[in-house]
Coordinates of C-alpha atoms in Angstrom, one line a residue:
X94 CA 109.9 115.2 100.4
X95 CA 111.5 113.7 103.3
X96 CA 108.2 113.7 105.5
X97 CA 104.5 112.8 104.7
X98 CA 102.2 113.7 107.6
X99 CA 103.8 112.2 110.6
X100 CA 106.0 109.7 108.8
X101 CA 109.7 110.5 108.1
X102 CA 110.9 109.0 104.8
X103 CA 114.1 107.0 105.6
X104 CA 116.9 106.8 103.2
X105 CA 116.1 103.0 103.1
X106 CA 112.3 102.7 103.3
X107 CA 110.2 99.6 103.1
X108 CA 107.3 99.2 100.7
X109 CA 104.8 96.5 101.1
X110 CA 101.7 95.2 99.5
X111 CA 98.4 95.1 101.4
X112 CA 98.7 91.5 102.6
X113 CA 102.4 91.9 103.4
X114 CA 103.5 89.0 101.2
X115 CA 105.7 91.4 99.1
X116 CA 108.2 93.6 100.7
X117 CA 110.7 95.9 98.8
X118 CA 113.5 98.1 100.3
X119 CA 113.8 101.3 98.4
X120 CA 116.6 103.5 98.4
X121 CA 115.2 107.1 99.0
X122 CA 118.2 109.3 100.2
X123 CA 116.3 112.3 98.9
X124 CA 112.9 111.1 100.1
X125 CA 110.0 110.9 97.8
X126 CA 111.0 112.6 94.5
X127 CA 108.6 113.8 91.9
X128 CA 105.3 112.2 93.2
X129 CA 102.7 112.2 90.4
X130 CA 99.5 110.6 88.9
X131 CA 99.2 109.5 85.3
X132 CA 96.1 109.2 83.2
X133 CA 97.2 106.3 80.8
X134 CA 94.8 103.4 80.5
X135 CA 96.4 101.3 83.5
X136 CA 97.0 104.2 85.8
X137 CA 93.5 105.6 85.4
X138 CA 92.4 102.2 86.7
X139 CA 94.9 101.7 89.5
X140 CA 94.6 105.3 90.8
X141 CA 98.1 105.2 92.5
X142 CA 100.3 108.1 93.2
X143 CA 103.9 107.1 91.9
X144 CA 107.5 108.3 92.3
X145 CA 110.6 107.0 90.8
X146 CA 113.7 105.5 91.8
X147 CA 116.7 104.1 89.9
X148 CA 116.8 100.4 88.8
X149 CA 119.3 99.5 91.5
X150 CA 117.2 101.5 94.0
X151 CA 114.9 98.6 94.7
X152 CA 115.7 95.4 96.5
X153 CA 112.9 92.7 96.8
X154 CA 113.4 91.4 100.3
X155 CA 110.3 89.2 100.5
X156 CA 107.8 87.8 98.2
X157 CA 109.6 87.7 94.8
X158 CA 107.8 84.3 94.3
X159 CA 104.3 85.9 94.4
X160 CA 105.0 89.0 92.5
X161 CA 103.4 88.9 89.1
X162 CA 104.3 90.8 85.9
X163 CA 101.8 92.4 83.6
X164 CA 102.6 94.1 80.2
X165 CA 100.5 95.6 77.5
X166 CA 100.7 97.8 74.4
X167 CA 104.2 98.1 73.6
X168 CA 105.3 95.6 76.3
X169 CA 108.0 98.1 77.3
X170 CA 106.8 98.8 80.8
X171 CA 106.8 96.1 83.4
X172 CA 104.1 96.3 86.0
X173 CA 104.4 94.2 89.1
X174 CA 101.7 93.3 91.6
X175 CA 101.1 91.0 94.4
X176 CA 99.3 87.8 93.2
X177 CA 97.7 87.4 96.7
X178 CA 96.2 90.7 97.4
X179 CA 96.5 92.3 93.9
X180 CA 98.1 95.5 94.9
X181 CA 100.4 97.2 92.5
X182 CA 103.9 97.8 94.0
X183 CA 106.2 99.1 91.3
X184 CA 106.9 99.0 87.5
X185 CA 109.7 99.6 85.2
X186 CA 108.9 102.7 83.4
X187 CA 108.3 103.0 79.7
X188 CA 109.4 106.6 79.5
X189 CA 112.5 105.9 81.4
X190 CA 113.4 102.2 81.4
X191 CA 116.4 103.0 83.8
X192 CA 113.8 103.5 86.6
X193 CA 111.2 102.0 88.5
X194 CA 108.0 103.7 89.5
X195 CA 106.7 102.7 92.8
X196 CA 103.4 102.9 94.5
X197 CA 103.8 105.7 97.1
X198 CA 100.6 104.3 99.0
X199 CA 102.7 101.2 99.6
X200 CA 105.4 102.9 101.5
X201 CA 105.2 101.9 105.2
X202 CA 103.4 104.5 107.3
X203 CA 102.7 106.8 104.2
X204 CA 99.2 108.2 103.5
X205 CA 99.6 109.4 99.9
X206 CA 96.4 111.7 100.6
X207 CA 98.6 113.8 102.8
X208 CA 100.8 114.9 100.0
X209 CA 99.5 118.2 98.6
X210 CA 99.3 119.2 94.9
X211 CA 100.1 116.0 93.1
X212 CA 100.8 116.7 89.3
X213 CA 99.2 114.8 86.6
X214 CA 101.4 113.3 83.8
X215 CA 99.8 113.1 80.3
X216 CA 100.1 109.2 79.8
X217 CA 97.4 109.2 77.2
X218 CA 99.8 111.2 74.9
X219 CA 102.9 109.2 76.2
X220 CA 106.3 110.9 75.5
X221 CA 107.4 107.7 73.7
X222 CA 104.6 107.9 71.4
X223 CA 105.1 111.6 70.4
X224 CA 108.3 110.8 68.4
X225 CA 106.3 108.6 65.9

């Protein structure tokens, strides 16, 4: 998806937290790919629409010193948020550690509520837990 409402998604698009202390540059040549919600314990609480980008597709351009890491359960996923405003910006995915999930609502100019038909991932029954 290369456009959300009036906002064109640039091949290099900026993502910021609410207060602006954290800024990331995302490599999105195909726009927003596979936006989704998840019902795992943390995603239910944060309510973000996420999409993914490869690990080399995110560059922290501002605020690395105020980003905080949160991990739980298996400590595989690495969830990052701004320590000033508390907004979740991105996470290294548990189901695919070669990707970051990012908060679509933090993309500059994007209102995630303008994206129709967001699918729901079953995070309660996580794919990494099914093989046990």
